XYZ file of C-alpha atoms in Angstrom:
456
model
C 97.616 79.858 98.735
C 96.834 82.106 101.722
C 96.138 79.123 103.971
C 99.253 77.361 102.696
C 101.249 80.529 103.329
C 100.018 80.716 106.913
C 100.789 77.066 107.486
C 104.326 77.402 106.116
C 104.950 80.620 108.080
C 103.730 78.967 111.268
C 106.168 76.108 110.729
C 109.094 78.438 110.027
C 108.279 80.789 112.921
C 107.871 77.822 115.274
C 111.277 76.496 114.205
C 112.813 79.953 114.709
C 111.348 80.135 118.235
C 112.606 76.665 119.154
C 116.109 77.278 117.813
C 116.333 80.674 119.535
C 115.133 79.256 122.859
C 117.755 76.503 122.622
C 120.542 79.062 122.285
C 120.654 79.551 118.521
C 121.364 77.762 115.275
C 120.159 77.386 111.699
C 116.624 77.150 110.329
C 116.969 75.746 106.834
C 114.523 76.301 103.967
C 114.959 73.567 101.335
C 114.601 73.961 97.580
C 111.098 74.739 96.381
C 108.647 77.623 96.184
C 107.171 78.194 99.627
C 104.136 80.452 100.006
C 104.483 82.225 103.342
C 102.973 84.838 105.643
C 105.209 87.180 107.688
C 108.293 85.735 109.390
C 109.971 87.120 112.496
C 113.660 86.498 113.155
C 114.776 85.981 116.753
C 118.168 86.161 118.447
C 120.714 83.527 117.542
C 118.939 82.306 114.410
C 120.321 81.970 110.888
C 117.489 81.633 108.358
C 119.273 79.738 105.593
C 117.773 79.498 102.108
C 119.067 76.584 100.068
C 119.770 77.056 96.386
C 116.468 77.099 94.448
C 114.501 77.890 97.611
C 112.048 80.769 97.354
C 109.968 82.336 100.106
C 107.009 83.869 98.278
C 105.094 86.180 100.594
C 101.359 86.022 99.953
C 99.466 89.251 100.565
C 96.675 88.907 103.127
C 95.012 91.606 105.224
C 94.682 89.263 108.180
C 98.385 88.359 108.164
C 99.737 91.909 107.681
C 97.948 94.040 110.306
C 98.444 97.792 110.491
C 100.931 98.970 113.084
C 102.908 102.033 114.139
C 106.429 101.787 112.781
C 108.966 104.069 111.101
C 109.230 104.891 107.401
C 110.874 107.731 105.505
C 112.366 108.982 108.755
C 109.202 109.375 110.829
C 106.889 107.280 112.987
C 103.845 106.407 110.940
C 101.272 103.773 110.017
C 102.363 100.836 107.862
C 101.495 97.174 107.703
C 103.712 94.498 109.225
C 106.672 93.667 106.993
C 107.151 90.248 105.382
C 110.399 89.774 107.334
C 110.958 91.502 110.668
C 113.437 91.446 113.514
C 113.327 93.719 116.540
C 115.721 93.884 119.486
C 117.397 90.735 118.171
C 121.096 89.865 118.292
C 123.244 87.491 116.245
C 120.737 87.000 113.427
C 121.290 86.139 109.777
C 119.662 85.437 106.433
C 122.048 83.371 104.332
C 122.173 80.972 101.395
C 121.535 81.167 97.673
C 117.734 81.284 97.798
C 115.229 84.034 97.115
C 112.917 86.217 99.178
C 110.060 87.622 97.073
C 107.848 90.217 98.759
C 105.023 90.151 96.157
C 105.382 93.901 95.837
C 103.374 93.947 92.613
C 100.263 93.276 94.742
C 100.895 96.478 96.707
C 102.629 99.069 94.533
C 101.074 101.863 92.453
C 102.581 102.395 88.989
C 103.209 105.659 87.157
C 102.203 105.666 83.504
C 105.307 107.401 82.165
C 107.456 104.520 83.459
C 105.605 101.944 81.347
C 105.275 101.068 77.698
C 101.767 101.387 76.261
C 101.398 97.601 76.235
C 102.541 97.281 79.851
C 100.179 100.065 80.909
C 97.194 98.482 79.188
C 97.965 95.118 80.805
C 97.586 96.635 84.283
C 93.883 97.172 83.677
C 93.350 93.434 83.540
C 94.184 93.527 87.268
C 92.260 96.646 88.352
C 90.608 99.716 86.769
C 91.732 102.226 89.409
C 93.672 105.289 88.266
C 94.270 108.781 89.593
C 95.517 111.707 87.534
C 98.185 114.116 88.706
C 99.881 117.053 86.998
C 102.837 114.768 86.314
C 101.176 111.584 85.092
C 98.461 109.005 85.608
C 98.984 106.544 88.462
C 97.498 103.063 88.418
C 96.441 101.488 91.714
C 96.198 97.709 92.193
C 93.182 97.984 94.531
C 90.438 100.470 95.392
C 91.752 100.564 98.969
C 95.054 102.018 97.746
C 93.214 104.515 95.580
C 91.100 105.776 98.479
C 94.060 105.730 100.839
C 95.952 107.962 98.453
C 93.066 110.426 98.567
C 92.621 110.399 102.354
C 96.184 109.625 103.541
C 95.382 109.134 107.237
C 98.458 109.758 109.387
C 99.204 109.605 113.081
C 100.568 107.305 115.763
C 97.502 106.719 117.946
C 94.955 103.913 118.151
C 92.406 106.354 116.726
C 94.634 106.950 113.692
C 95.030 103.201 113.185
C 91.257 102.755 113.264
C 90.734 105.629 110.825
C 93.343 104.147 108.448
C 91.811 100.659 108.445
C 89.430 101.227 105.479
C 92.440 102.240 103.377
C 94.587 99.311 104.442
C 96.361 98.627 101.129
C 97.721 102.170 101.004
C 100.118 101.436 103.901
C 102.426 99.065 102.074
C 105.424 97.836 104.065
C 109.154 97.632 103.558
C 110.073 94.010 102.825
C 112.810 93.365 105.416
C 112.526 95.477 108.574
C 115.414 95.239 111.064
C 114.928 97.444 114.128
C 117.238 97.802 117.138
C 119.217 94.718 116.137
C 122.883 93.903 116.761
C 125.269 91.647 114.864
C 123.251 91.072 111.697
C 124.425 89.180 108.595
C 122.689 89.163 105.210
C 124.686 86.936 102.887
C 124.228 85.447 99.441
C 120.456 85.590 99.096
C 118.342 87.450 96.535
C 115.878 90.010 97.903
C 113.328 91.021 95.289
C 109.917 92.509 94.482
C 109.438 94.495 97.681
C 106.177 96.375 98.418
C 108.140 99.541 99.346
C 111.825 99.699 100.348
C 113.582 96.370 99.981
C 115.808 96.200 103.098
C 115.460 98.710 105.937
C 117.836 98.380 108.906
C 117.319 101.156 111.424
C 118.859 101.743 114.836
C 121.053 98.678 114.215
C 124.694 97.959 115.087
C 127.231 95.744 113.375
C 125.419 94.938 110.140
C 127.149 93.039 107.322
C 125.618 92.727 103.852
C 127.758 90.331 101.828
C 127.191 89.143 98.280
C 123.446 89.709 98.164
C 121.375 90.517 95.090
C 118.725 93.193 95.541
C 116.246 93.455 92.665
C 113.123 95.460 91.992
C 111.468 96.413 88.698
C 112.647 99.746 87.324
C 109.091 101.090 87.724
C 108.788 100.004 91.396
C 107.466 103.013 93.307
C 109.657 103.601 96.423
C 111.515 100.434 95.445
C 114.793 101.352 97.173
C 117.536 98.738 97.541
C 118.878 99.162 101.078
C 118.117 102.158 103.300
C 120.577 102.201 106.185
C 118.960 104.494 108.752
C 120.616 105.628 111.996
C 122.883 102.565 112.074
C 126.444 102.160 113.360
C 129.191 99.915 111.964
C 127.819 98.735 108.627
C 129.668 96.879 105.842
C 128.006 96.395 102.431
C 130.189 94.559 99.936
C 130.270 92.370 96.813
C 126.551 92.952 96.242
C 124.464 93.918 93.222
C 121.509 96.258 93.028
C 118.833 96.863 90.426
C 116.053 98.966 91.841
C 113.097 101.249 91.217
C 114.546 103.968 93.442
C 117.799 104.702 95.306
C 120.138 101.707 95.588
C 122.526 102.175 98.553
C 120.993 104.915 100.662
C 122.095 106.448 103.983
C 119.459 108.086 106.208
C 118.915 109.257 109.805
C 115.371 110.522 110.339
C 113.330 113.384 109.001
C 112.929 117.014 110.107
C 112.161 117.791 113.770
C 111.474 114.171 114.677
C 114.819 113.073 113.268
C 116.659 115.898 115.029
C 115.027 115.004 118.339
C 116.093 111.386 117.953
C 119.616 112.622 117.337
C 120.719 109.210 116.127
C 123.269 109.593 113.324
C 124.125 107.021 110.700
C 127.858 106.435 111.065
C 130.800 104.196 110.322
C 129.511 102.716 107.060
C 131.684 101.020 104.438
C 130.316 100.052 101.009
C 132.833 98.501 98.639
C 132.996 96.254 95.594
C 129.320 96.721 94.714
C 127.585 97.103 91.350
C 124.440 99.162 90.802
C 122.445 98.905 87.607
C 119.138 100.774 87.358
C 118.203 103.026 90.271
C 117.552 106.662 91.078
C 120.972 106.889 92.708
C 123.950 104.554 93.016
C 125.191 105.835 96.371
C 122.859 108.276 98.125
C 122.805 110.342 101.315
C 119.374 111.719 102.251
C 117.020 113.181 101.847
C 116.061 112.134 105.395
C 119.323 112.884 107.223
C 118.151 115.054 110.118
C 119.950 113.005 112.789
C 123.263 113.403 110.965
C 125.473 111.239 108.746
C 129.214 110.824 109.282
C 132.187 108.595 108.603
C 131.028 106.952 105.373
C 133.478 105.234 102.994
C 132.430 104.143 99.495
C 135.105 102.312 97.522
C 135.556 100.413 94.254
C 131.946 100.463 93.070
C 130.407 100.587 89.590
C 127.190 102.383 88.642
C 125.712 101.545 85.236
C 122.731 103.465 83.899
C 121.495 104.834 87.226
C 119.576 108.113 87.137
C 122.274 109.748 89.293
C 125.636 108.318 90.310
C 126.817 109.817 93.618
C 123.842 111.661 95.092
C 123.544 113.959 98.127
C 120.077 115.421 98.738
C 118.324 117.454 101.393
C 116.218 120.556 101.812
C 115.428 123.354 104.245
C 113.702 122.010 107.337
C 115.745 118.820 107.578
C 118.616 120.116 109.691
C 121.353 117.627 110.453
C 125.036 117.529 109.515
C 126.510 115.330 106.784
C 130.298 115.140 107.118
C 133.377 113.007 106.621
C 132.178 111.231 103.488
C 134.754 109.463 101.304
C 133.949 108.205 97.790
C 136.881 106.489 96.129
C 137.401 104.454 92.943
C 133.934 104.790 91.424
C 133.288 103.932 87.770
C 130.115 105.244 86.143
C 128.731 104.569 82.695
C 125.830 106.302 80.933
C 124.338 107.888 84.038
C 121.016 109.374 82.951
C 121.401 112.716 84.745
C 124.192 113.929 87.047
C 127.259 111.804 87.715
C 127.844 113.676 90.994
C 125.018 115.674 92.584
C 124.590 117.855 95.662
C 120.972 119.045 95.743
C 119.906 121.072 98.763
C 116.600 121.927 97.092
C 115.349 118.351 96.934
C 111.604 118.196 96.360
C 111.324 121.969 95.849
C 109.652 122.839 92.551
C 110.559 126.544 92.556
C 113.849 127.035 94.369
C 114.326 130.396 96.097
C 117.967 131.446 95.935
C 117.556 134.197 98.513
C 119.179 133.397 101.879
C 117.011 132.794 104.933
C 118.141 132.862 108.579
C 120.096 129.807 109.662
C 118.174 127.727 112.204
C 118.056 124.154 113.521
C 116.325 123.060 110.308
C 119.232 124.206 108.105
C 121.036 121.150 106.692
C 124.834 121.174 106.505
C 127.051 119.228 104.088
C 130.789 119.485 104.685
C 134.117 117.647 104.570
C 133.420 115.419 101.583
C 136.228 113.729 99.644
C 135.672 112.267 96.166
C 138.624 110.719 94.337
C 139.588 108.408 91.486
C 136.336 108.743 89.574
C 135.899 107.692 85.952
C 132.595 108.428 84.226
C 131.531 108.198 80.604
C 128.281 109.732 79.414
C 125.361 111.275 81.213
C 123.472 114.529 81.079
C 125.636 116.515 83.523
C 129.119 115.880 84.864
C 128.528 117.462 88.275
C 125.949 119.730 89.876
C 126.512 121.400 93.247
C 123.454 123.347 94.385
C 123.863 124.445 97.999
C 121.878 126.899 100.088
C 122.895 130.576 100.072
C 122.710 130.699 103.890
C 124.615 127.391 104.246
C 126.838 126.634 101.243
C 128.251 123.166 100.689
C 131.643 123.400 102.415
C 135.035 121.744 101.968
C 134.441 119.513 98.981
C 137.615 117.848 97.710
C 137.748 116.331 94.226
C 140.904 114.531 93.114
C 141.726 112.434 90.058
C 138.352 112.882 88.377
C 137.727 112.134 84.700
C 134.228 112.670 83.301
C 133.617 112.737 79.554
C 130.818 112.638 77.031
C 128.203 114.429 79.103
C 125.736 116.911 77.652
C 126.937 119.611 80.064
C 129.986 120.009 82.278
C 130.282 120.788 85.997
C 127.964 123.380 87.558
C 129.120 124.626 90.968
C 126.761 126.920 92.919
C 126.459 128.025 96.542
C 129.667 126.288 97.595
C 132.776 127.174 99.572
C 136.252 125.677 99.818
C 135.997 123.499 96.735
C 139.317 121.900 95.846
C 139.773 120.244 92.434
C 143.044 118.469 91.725
C 143.706 116.622 88.480
C 140.076 117.037 87.448
C 139.157 116.665 83.775
C 135.639 117.515 82.608
C 135.148 116.860 78.901
C 131.513 117.483 77.962
C 130.157 117.502 74.430
C 129.993 121.292 74.545
C 132.842 123.624 75.540
C 131.328 124.724 78.865
C 133.509 122.597 81.142
C 133.016 124.198 84.576
C 130.471 126.854 85.513
C 130.859 128.789 88.782
C 128.213 130.924 90.474
C 127.979 132.223 94.054
C 131.092 130.387 95.216
C 134.044 131.235 97.469
C 137.552 129.799 97.729
C 137.629 127.488 94.758
C 140.784 125.872 93.414
C 140.690 124.172 90.002
C 143.825 122.271 89.004
C 146.070 124.788 90.759
C 144.156 127.910 89.752
C 142.578 129.733 92.700
C 139.342 131.695 92.481
C 138.624 133.828 95.541
C 134.945 134.330 94.828
C 132.323 134.448 92.094
C 128.999 136.221 92.547
C 125.718 136.080 90.703
C 127.380 136.494 87.326
C 128.381 133.096 86.046
C 132.092 132.415 85.440
C 133.053 129.789 82.870
C 136.230 127.737 83.222
C 137.293 125.804 80.113
């Protein structure tokens, strides 16, 4: 299969080169299951997958060399991705076929996400497990196990050499689009990615139309699409079922992201459906270069862990502003329907203020309207920073019912609620703590301190 995969990839890459050199056109993959090694898209090329065509990427150390790339907002070591494009223009992946990244050959699996029978079956593949305070984690190869223990990082040739013995640990995103312009992803199914499924970063004019993005619910880091530091993006009429966040907006991490200073901006996501995932629509947690001018409209989230999710933490910096979420339906969200969490990844949050500095994240000017949600653990949770509260949050025409708890608003300023109905199973509809200038259905609250105030 590896040799066949190389042969098929060579044929496809050769066709892509020829078509690109001739000024552009279509490279067509006919029906069938095609084992392949990595493919690189070039300017002017539409890789078209016929109905019933599958590109099945075969894992091979020789075909996926380690390289310095970007992941989770920072330059780092990863392997080459199954599908890449860099500094390309007018490129596309279209058709009704399937791209399968063979992520099950790369990904670790956490025990608590599996049934006992599923967990036992993993040991027919490999015996490698590590134990953490949270759970046991199965590793598909010894190389991943040792890589997890050593976790070599860096961006030098010396770091690459030191990481080589732990090769499998550096699993790639499936589709990596870097510094590309005028990109179309249309119709195809993208599934079973080693890490994130689709990762456009530093791209302009990206359209994602009618695609299906699928990963197992237990897929570690199995995000749907992570739009990082991109401009002019339209994601529509697509479906997501993922092992992590579904539609996620990012812009670099911590100091490195702030130094890049490349915001993610002018993004529209409409008419999409998200099934399983950690979040339906997500901003962060890597948002250090800023996020602005985002419009989410007419989407449905069914059974995601969180519905609308904003997350960051001290040290990120960056400004998230001018976010519009409109006409969102949510059903049986596992946790919060709407979440602002500025303590993301912090086990023991410290509610004492610290001095504001360049690493202080800011979330402001966010407009959420025409929301209907049934079920879930919590209607809404706002958890800002005491030194930088969430500011100017506008909620209009919101109906959330059947949750275990109501809305919890903390460390926030200028929160406007108009025609908002929160109907939890208990009587604690809205809880306020450490807030200023809140208006709830015409009733103004100047401020609330440490002592919680309950609004029925």
